[in-house]
PDB file of C-alpha atoms in Angstrom:
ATOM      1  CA  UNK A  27      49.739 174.051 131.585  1.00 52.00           C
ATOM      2  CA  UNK A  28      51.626 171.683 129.346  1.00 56.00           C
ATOM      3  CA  UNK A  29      51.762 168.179 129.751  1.00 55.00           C
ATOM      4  CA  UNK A  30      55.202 168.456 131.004  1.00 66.00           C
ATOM      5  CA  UNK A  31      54.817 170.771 133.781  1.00 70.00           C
ATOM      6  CA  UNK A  32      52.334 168.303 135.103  1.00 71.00           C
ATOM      7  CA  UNK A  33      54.787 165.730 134.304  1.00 68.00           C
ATOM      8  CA  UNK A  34      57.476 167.893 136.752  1.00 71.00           C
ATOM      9  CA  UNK A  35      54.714 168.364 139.514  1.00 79.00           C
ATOM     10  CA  UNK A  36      53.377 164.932 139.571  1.00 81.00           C
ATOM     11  CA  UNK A  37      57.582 163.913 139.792  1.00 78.00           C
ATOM     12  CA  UNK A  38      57.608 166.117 142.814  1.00 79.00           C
ATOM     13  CA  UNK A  39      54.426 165.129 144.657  1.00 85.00           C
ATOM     14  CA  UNK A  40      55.128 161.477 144.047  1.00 83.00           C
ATOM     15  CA  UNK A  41      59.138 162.312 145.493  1.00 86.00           C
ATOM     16  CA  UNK A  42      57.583 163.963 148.695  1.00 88.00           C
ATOM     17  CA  UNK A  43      55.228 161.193 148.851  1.00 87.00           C
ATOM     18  CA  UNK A  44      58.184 158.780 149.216  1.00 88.00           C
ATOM     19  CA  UNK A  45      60.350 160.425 151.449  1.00 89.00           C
ATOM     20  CA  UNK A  46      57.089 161.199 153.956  1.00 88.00           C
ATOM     21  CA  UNK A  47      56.429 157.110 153.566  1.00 90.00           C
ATOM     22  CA  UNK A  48      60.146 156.629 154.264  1.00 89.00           C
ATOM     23  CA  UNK A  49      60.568 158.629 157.274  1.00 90.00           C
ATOM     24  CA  UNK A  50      57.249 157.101 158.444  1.00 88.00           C
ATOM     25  CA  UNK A  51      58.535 153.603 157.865  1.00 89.00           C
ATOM     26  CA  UNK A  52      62.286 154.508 159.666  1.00 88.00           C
ATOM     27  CA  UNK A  53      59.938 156.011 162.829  1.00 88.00           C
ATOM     28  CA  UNK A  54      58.273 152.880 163.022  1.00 89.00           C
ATOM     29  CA  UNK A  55      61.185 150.345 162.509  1.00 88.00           C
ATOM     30  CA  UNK A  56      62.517 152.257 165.513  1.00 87.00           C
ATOM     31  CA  UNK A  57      59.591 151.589 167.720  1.00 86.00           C
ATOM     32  CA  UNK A  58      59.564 147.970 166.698  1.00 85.00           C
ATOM     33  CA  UNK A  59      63.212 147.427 167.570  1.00 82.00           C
ATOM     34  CA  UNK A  60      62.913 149.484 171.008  1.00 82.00           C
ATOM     35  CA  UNK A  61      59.400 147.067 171.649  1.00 82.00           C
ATOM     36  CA  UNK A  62      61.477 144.047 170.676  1.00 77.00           C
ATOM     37  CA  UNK A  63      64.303 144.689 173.093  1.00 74.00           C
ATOM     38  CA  UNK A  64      61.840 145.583 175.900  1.00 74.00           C
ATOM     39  CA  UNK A  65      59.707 142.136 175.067  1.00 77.00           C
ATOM     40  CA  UNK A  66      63.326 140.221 174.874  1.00 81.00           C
ATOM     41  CA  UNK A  67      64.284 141.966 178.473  1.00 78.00           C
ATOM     42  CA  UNK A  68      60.835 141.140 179.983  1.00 80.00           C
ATOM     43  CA  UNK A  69      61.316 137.153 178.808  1.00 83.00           C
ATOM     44  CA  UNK A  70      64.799 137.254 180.246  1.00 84.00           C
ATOM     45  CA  UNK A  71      63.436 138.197 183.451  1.00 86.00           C
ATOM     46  CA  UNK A  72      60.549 135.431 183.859  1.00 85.00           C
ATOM     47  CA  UNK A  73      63.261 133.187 182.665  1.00 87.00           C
ATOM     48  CA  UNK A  74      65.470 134.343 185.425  1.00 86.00           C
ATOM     49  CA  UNK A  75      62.977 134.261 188.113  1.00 87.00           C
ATOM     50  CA  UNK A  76      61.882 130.999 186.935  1.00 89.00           C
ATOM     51  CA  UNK A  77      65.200 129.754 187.227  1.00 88.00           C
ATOM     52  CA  UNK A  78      66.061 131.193 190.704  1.00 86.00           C
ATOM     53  CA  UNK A  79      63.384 130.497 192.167  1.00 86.00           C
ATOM     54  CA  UNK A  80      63.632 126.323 191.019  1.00 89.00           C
ATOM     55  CA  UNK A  81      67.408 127.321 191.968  1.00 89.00           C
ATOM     56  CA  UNK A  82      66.564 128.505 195.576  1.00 87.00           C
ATOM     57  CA  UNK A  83      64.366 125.283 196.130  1.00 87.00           C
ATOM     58  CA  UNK A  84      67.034 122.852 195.155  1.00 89.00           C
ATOM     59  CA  UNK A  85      69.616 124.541 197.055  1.00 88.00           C
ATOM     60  CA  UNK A  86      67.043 124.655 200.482  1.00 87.00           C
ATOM     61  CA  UNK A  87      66.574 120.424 199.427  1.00 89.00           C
ATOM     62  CA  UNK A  88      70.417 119.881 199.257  1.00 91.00           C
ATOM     63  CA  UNK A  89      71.465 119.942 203.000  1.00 89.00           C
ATOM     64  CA  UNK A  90      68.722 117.669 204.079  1.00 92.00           C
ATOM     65  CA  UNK A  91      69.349 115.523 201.047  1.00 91.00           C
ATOM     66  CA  UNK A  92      72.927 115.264 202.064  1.00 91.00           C
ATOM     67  CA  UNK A  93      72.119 114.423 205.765  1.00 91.00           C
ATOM     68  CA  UNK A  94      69.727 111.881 204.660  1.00 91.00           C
ATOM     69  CA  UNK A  95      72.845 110.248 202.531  1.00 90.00           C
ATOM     70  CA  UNK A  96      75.086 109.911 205.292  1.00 89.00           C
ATOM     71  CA  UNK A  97      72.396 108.614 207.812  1.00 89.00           C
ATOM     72  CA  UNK A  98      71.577 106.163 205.366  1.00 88.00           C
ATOM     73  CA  UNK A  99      75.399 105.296 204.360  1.00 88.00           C
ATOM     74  CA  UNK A 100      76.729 104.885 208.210  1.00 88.00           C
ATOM     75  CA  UNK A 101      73.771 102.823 209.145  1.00 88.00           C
ATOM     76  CA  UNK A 102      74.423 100.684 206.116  1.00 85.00           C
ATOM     77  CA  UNK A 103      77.987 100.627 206.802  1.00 83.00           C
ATOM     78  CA  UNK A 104      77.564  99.621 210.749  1.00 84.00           C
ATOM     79  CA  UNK A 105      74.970  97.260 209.738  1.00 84.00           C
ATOM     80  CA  UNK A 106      77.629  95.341 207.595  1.00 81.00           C
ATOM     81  CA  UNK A 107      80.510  95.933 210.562  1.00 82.00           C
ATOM     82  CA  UNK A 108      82.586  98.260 207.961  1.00 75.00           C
ATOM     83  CA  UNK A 109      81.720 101.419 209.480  1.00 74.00           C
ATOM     84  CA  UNK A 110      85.565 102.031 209.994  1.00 79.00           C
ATOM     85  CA  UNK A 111      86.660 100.422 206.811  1.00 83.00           C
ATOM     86  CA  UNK A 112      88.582 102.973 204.123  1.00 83.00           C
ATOM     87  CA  UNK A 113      85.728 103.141 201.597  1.00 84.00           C
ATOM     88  CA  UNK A 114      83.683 104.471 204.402  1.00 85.00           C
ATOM     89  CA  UNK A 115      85.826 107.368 205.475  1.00 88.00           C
ATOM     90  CA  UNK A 116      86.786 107.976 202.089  1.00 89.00           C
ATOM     91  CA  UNK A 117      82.933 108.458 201.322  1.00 88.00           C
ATOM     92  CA  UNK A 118      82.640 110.614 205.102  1.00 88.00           C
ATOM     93  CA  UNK A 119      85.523 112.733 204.138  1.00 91.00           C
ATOM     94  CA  UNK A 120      83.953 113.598 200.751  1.00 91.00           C
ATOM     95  CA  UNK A 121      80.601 114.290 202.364  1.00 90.00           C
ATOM     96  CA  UNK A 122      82.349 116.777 204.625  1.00 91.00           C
ATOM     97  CA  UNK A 123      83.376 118.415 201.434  1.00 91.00           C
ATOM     98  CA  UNK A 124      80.531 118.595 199.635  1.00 90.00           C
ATOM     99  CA  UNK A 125      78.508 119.319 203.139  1.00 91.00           C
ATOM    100  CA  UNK A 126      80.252 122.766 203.122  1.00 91.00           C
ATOM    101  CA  UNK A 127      80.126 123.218 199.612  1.00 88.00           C
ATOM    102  CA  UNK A 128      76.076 122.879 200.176  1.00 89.00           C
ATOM    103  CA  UNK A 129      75.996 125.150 202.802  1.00 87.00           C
ATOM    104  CA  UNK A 130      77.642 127.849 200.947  1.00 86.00           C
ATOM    105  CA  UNK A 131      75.179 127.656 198.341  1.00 84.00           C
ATOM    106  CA  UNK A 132      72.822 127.771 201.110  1.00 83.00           C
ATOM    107  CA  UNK A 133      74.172 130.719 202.201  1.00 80.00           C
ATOM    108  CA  UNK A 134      75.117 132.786 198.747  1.00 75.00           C
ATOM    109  CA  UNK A 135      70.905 131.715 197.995  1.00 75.00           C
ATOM    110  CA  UNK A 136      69.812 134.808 200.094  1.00 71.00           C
ATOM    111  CA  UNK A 137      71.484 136.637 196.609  1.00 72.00           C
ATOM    112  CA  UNK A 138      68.720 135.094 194.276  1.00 72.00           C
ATOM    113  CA  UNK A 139      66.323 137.776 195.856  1.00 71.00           C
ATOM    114  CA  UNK A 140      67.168 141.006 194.456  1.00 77.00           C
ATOM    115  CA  UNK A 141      64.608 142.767 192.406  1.00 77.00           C
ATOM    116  CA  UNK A 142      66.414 142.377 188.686  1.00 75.00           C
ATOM    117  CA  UNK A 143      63.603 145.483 187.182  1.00 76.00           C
ATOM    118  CA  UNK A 144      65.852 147.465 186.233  1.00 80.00           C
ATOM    119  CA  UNK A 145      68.772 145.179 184.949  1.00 80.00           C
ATOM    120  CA  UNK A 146      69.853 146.095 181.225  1.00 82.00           C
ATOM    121  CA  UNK A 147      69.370 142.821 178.852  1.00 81.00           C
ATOM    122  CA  UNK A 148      73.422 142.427 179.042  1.00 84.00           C
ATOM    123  CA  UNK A 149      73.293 141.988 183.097  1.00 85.00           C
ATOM    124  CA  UNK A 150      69.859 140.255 182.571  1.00 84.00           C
ATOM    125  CA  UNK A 151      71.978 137.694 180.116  1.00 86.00           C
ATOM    126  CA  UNK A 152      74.842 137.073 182.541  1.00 86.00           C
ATOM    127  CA  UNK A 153      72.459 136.620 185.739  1.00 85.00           C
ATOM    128  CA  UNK A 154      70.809 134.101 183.690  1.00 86.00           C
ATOM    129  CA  UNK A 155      74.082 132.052 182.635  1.00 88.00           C
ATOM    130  CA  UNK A 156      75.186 132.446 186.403  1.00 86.00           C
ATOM    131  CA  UNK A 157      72.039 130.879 187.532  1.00 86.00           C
ATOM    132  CA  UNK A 158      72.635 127.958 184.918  1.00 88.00           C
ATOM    133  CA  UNK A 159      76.050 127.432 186.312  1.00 88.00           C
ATOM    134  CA  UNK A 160      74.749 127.180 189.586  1.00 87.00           C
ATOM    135  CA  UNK A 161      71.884 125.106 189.110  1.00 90.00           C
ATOM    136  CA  UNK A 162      74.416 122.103 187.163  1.00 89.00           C
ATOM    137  CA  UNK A 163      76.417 122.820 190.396  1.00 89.00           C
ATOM    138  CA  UNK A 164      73.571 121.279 192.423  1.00 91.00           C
ATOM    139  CA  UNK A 165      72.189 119.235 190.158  1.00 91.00           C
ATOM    140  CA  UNK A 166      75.655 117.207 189.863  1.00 92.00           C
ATOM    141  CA  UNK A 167      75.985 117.285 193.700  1.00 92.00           C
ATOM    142  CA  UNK A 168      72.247 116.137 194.487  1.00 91.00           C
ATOM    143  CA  UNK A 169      72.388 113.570 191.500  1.00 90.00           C
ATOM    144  CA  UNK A 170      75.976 112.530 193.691  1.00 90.00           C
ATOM    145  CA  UNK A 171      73.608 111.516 196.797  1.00 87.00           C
ATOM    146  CA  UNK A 172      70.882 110.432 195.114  1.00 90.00           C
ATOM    147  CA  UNK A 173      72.368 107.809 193.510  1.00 88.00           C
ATOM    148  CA  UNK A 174      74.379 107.274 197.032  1.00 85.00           C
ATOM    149  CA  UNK A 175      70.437 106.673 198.528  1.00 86.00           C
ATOM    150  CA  UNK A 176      69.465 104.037 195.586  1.00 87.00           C
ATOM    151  CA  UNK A 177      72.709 101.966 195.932  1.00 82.00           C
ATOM    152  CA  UNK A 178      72.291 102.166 199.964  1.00 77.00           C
ATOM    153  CA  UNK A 179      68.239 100.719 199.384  1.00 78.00           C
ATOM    154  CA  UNK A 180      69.653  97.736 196.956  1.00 77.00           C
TER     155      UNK A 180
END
Protein backbone atom coordinates (compact mmCIF):
# COMPACT_ATOMS: atom_id res chain seq x y z
CA UNK A 1 0.00 0.00 0.00
CA UNK A 2 1.21 3.46 -0.87
CA UNK A 3 1.11 6.25 1.30
CA UNK A 4 -1.71 7.63 -0.61
CA UNK A 5 -4.12 4.91 -0.48
CA UNK A 6 -3.80 5.22 3.24
CA UNK A 7 -4.10 8.81 2.76
CA UNK A 8 -7.75 7.99 0.77
CA UNK A 9 -8.80 5.45 3.58
CA UNK A 10 -7.87 7.45 6.53
CA UNK A 11 -10.06 10.53 4.42
CA UNK A 12 -12.88 8.08 4.45
CA UNK A 13 -12.80 6.68 7.99
CA UNK A 14 -12.29 10.14 9.41
CA UNK A 15 -15.61 11.34 6.87
CA UNK A 16 -17.75 8.42 8.37
CA UNK A 17 -16.46 9.30 11.66
CA UNK A 18 -18.03 12.78 11.27
CA UNK A 19 -21.18 12.13 9.85
CA UNK A 20 -21.79 9.13 12.70
CA UNK A 21 -20.76 12.14 15.38
CA UNK A 22 -23.16 14.41 13.49
CA UNK A 23 -26.15 12.34 13.37
CA UNK A 24 -25.38 11.46 17.03
CA UNK A 25 -25.20 15.10 17.97
CA UNK A 26 -28.70 16.03 15.73
CA UNK A 27 -30.40 12.79 17.83
CA UNK A 28 -29.45 14.34 20.89
CA UNK A 29 -30.23 18.09 20.20
CA UNK A 30 -33.66 16.59 19.53
CA UNK A 31 -34.05 15.00 22.87
CA UNK A 32 -32.82 18.12 24.57
CA UNK A 33 -35.34 20.37 22.84
CA UNK A 34 -38.34 17.75 23.36
CA UNK A 35 -36.93 17.60 27.43
CA UNK A 36 -36.85 21.39 27.39
CA UNK A 37 -40.40 21.87 26.20
CA UNK A 38 -41.68 19.15 28.58
CA UNK A 39 -39.59 20.93 31.68
CA UNK A 40 -41.05 24.50 30.30
CA UNK A 41 -44.79 22.79 30.24
CA UNK A 42 -44.30 21.20 33.71
CA UNK A 43 -43.17 24.93 35.22
CA UNK A 44 -46.14 26.44 33.47
CA UNK A 45 -48.32 24.18 35.26
CA UNK A 46 -46.99 24.71 39.02
CA UNK A 47 -47.10 28.28 37.99
CA UNK A 48 -50.68 27.93 37.06
CA UNK A 49 -51.76 26.00 39.99
CA UNK A 50 -49.90 28.28 42.12
CA UNK A 51 -51.69 31.04 40.77
CA UNK A 52 -55.25 29.55 40.90
CA UNK A 53 -55.12 28.29 43.76
CA UNK A 54 -53.87 32.04 45.55
CA UNK A 55 -56.66 33.10 42.85
CA UNK A 56 -59.46 30.84 44.33
CA UNK A 57 -58.56 32.08 47.96
CA UNK A 58 -58.82 35.73 47.17
CA UNK A 59 -61.89 35.36 45.29
CA UNK A 60 -63.58 33.05 48.49
CA UNK A 61 -62.06 36.43 50.83
CA UNK A 62 -63.77 39.02 48.50
CA UNK A 63 -67.53 38.68 49.44
CA UNK A 64 -66.89 38.73 53.11
CA UNK A 65 -64.39 41.50 52.60
CA UNK A 66 -67.02 43.45 50.81
CA UNK A 67 -69.74 42.81 53.50
CA UNK A 68 -67.37 43.79 56.12
CA UNK A 69 -66.93 47.31 54.04
CA UNK A 70 -70.39 48.17 53.97
CA UNK A 71 -71.12 47.14 57.67
CA UNK A 72 -68.37 49.22 58.58
CA UNK A 73 -69.33 52.26 56.08
CA UNK A 74 -73.27 52.43 57.15
CA UNK A 75 -72.42 52.23 60.77
CA UNK A 76 -69.94 55.01 60.24
CA UNK A 77 -72.30 56.86 58.20
CA UNK A 78 -75.40 56.51 60.84
CA UNK A 79 -73.03 57.21 63.53
CA UNK A 80 -72.33 60.71 61.92
CA UNK A 81 -76.37 61.13 60.97
CA UNK A 82 -75.37 61.02 57.03
CA UNK A 83 -76.54 57.66 56.43
CA UNK A 84 -78.94 59.17 53.72
CA UNK A 85 -76.60 61.80 52.51
CA UNK A 86 -75.46 61.44 48.51
CA UNK A 87 -71.88 60.32 49.19
CA UNK A 88 -73.40 57.48 51.03
CA UNK A 89 -75.66 56.09 48.36
CA UNK A 90 -73.27 56.92 45.84
CA UNK A 91 -70.73 54.59 47.79
CA UNK A 92 -74.05 51.82 48.41
CA UNK A 93 -74.84 51.93 44.79
CA UNK A 94 -71.21 51.17 43.81
CA UNK A 95 -71.00 48.39 46.37
CA UNK A 96 -74.05 46.83 44.74
CA UNK A 97 -71.95 46.83 41.66
CA UNK A 98 -69.00 45.54 42.65
CA UNK A 99 -71.09 43.02 45.15
CA UNK A 100 -72.25 41.23 41.93
CA UNK A 101 -69.20 41.61 40.18
CA UNK A 102 -67.65 39.52 43.35
CA UNK A 103 -70.08 37.05 43.23
CA UNK A 104 -69.54 36.22 39.70
CA UNK A 105 -66.05 35.63 40.30
CA UNK A 106 -67.28 33.59 43.05
CA UNK A 107 -69.16 31.72 40.89
CA UNK A 108 -66.83 31.39 37.49
CA UNK A 109 -64.00 30.10 40.61
CA UNK A 110 -65.54 26.53 40.45
CA UNK A 111 -63.53 26.80 36.69
CA UNK A 112 -60.01 27.06 38.41
CA UNK A 113 -60.42 23.22 39.14
CA UNK A 114 -59.93 21.42 36.03
CA UNK A 115 -57.05 19.08 35.79
CA UNK A 116 -54.70 21.25 33.14
CA UNK A 117 -52.28 17.57 32.51
CA UNK A 118 -52.76 17.44 29.41
CA UNK A 119 -52.90 21.18 28.23
CA UNK A 120 -50.30 21.91 25.29
CA UNK A 121 -47.72 24.82 26.49
CA UNK A 122 -49.86 27.33 24.09
CA UNK A 123 -53.26 26.66 26.26
CA UNK A 124 -50.94 26.28 29.35
CA UNK A 125 -49.64 30.07 28.34
CA UNK A 126 -53.10 31.58 27.88
CA UNK A 127 -54.63 29.89 31.17
CA UNK A 128 -51.82 31.47 32.85
CA UNK A 129 -52.35 35.16 31.40
CA UNK A 130 -56.18 34.58 32.11
CA UNK A 131 -55.45 33.84 35.65
CA UNK A 132 -53.23 37.11 35.81
CA UNK A 133 -56.08 39.09 34.46
CA UNK A 134 -58.24 37.81 36.95
CA UNK A 135 -56.21 38.01 39.88
CA UNK A 136 -55.52 42.26 39.09
CA UNK A 137 -59.37 42.04 38.77
CA UNK A 138 -59.57 41.23 42.50
CA UNK A 139 -56.74 42.63 43.62
CA UNK A 140 -58.02 46.24 42.36
CA UNK A 141 -61.50 45.46 43.81
CA UNK A 142 -60.22 44.14 47.35
CA UNK A 143 -57.48 46.97 47.44
CA UNK A 144 -61.06 49.27 46.63
CA UNK A 145 -62.47 48.05 50.21
CA UNK A 146 -59.57 47.81 51.92
CA UNK A 147 -58.68 51.11 51.76
CA UNK A 148 -62.68 51.82 52.31
CA UNK A 149 -61.95 49.78 55.97
CA UNK A 150 -58.69 52.04 56.87
CA UNK A 151 -60.42 55.41 56.07
CA UNK A 152 -63.71 54.08 58.04
CA UNK A 153 -61.06 53.14 61.35
CA UNK A 154 -59.40 56.88 61.08
Amino acid sequence: MSGESWLAYTGAIAGIVGAVTGIAGAVLAAFALRRTGQLKALDLRLELRRAESSLQSAIYDLVPLLDSAKTSRTRLAAAQGCYQSGATTHWLSEWDIDLADANSLAEGASVLDIDCSRFSQAELEARLITVHKLQGQVAKLSGKYKSSLAVDES
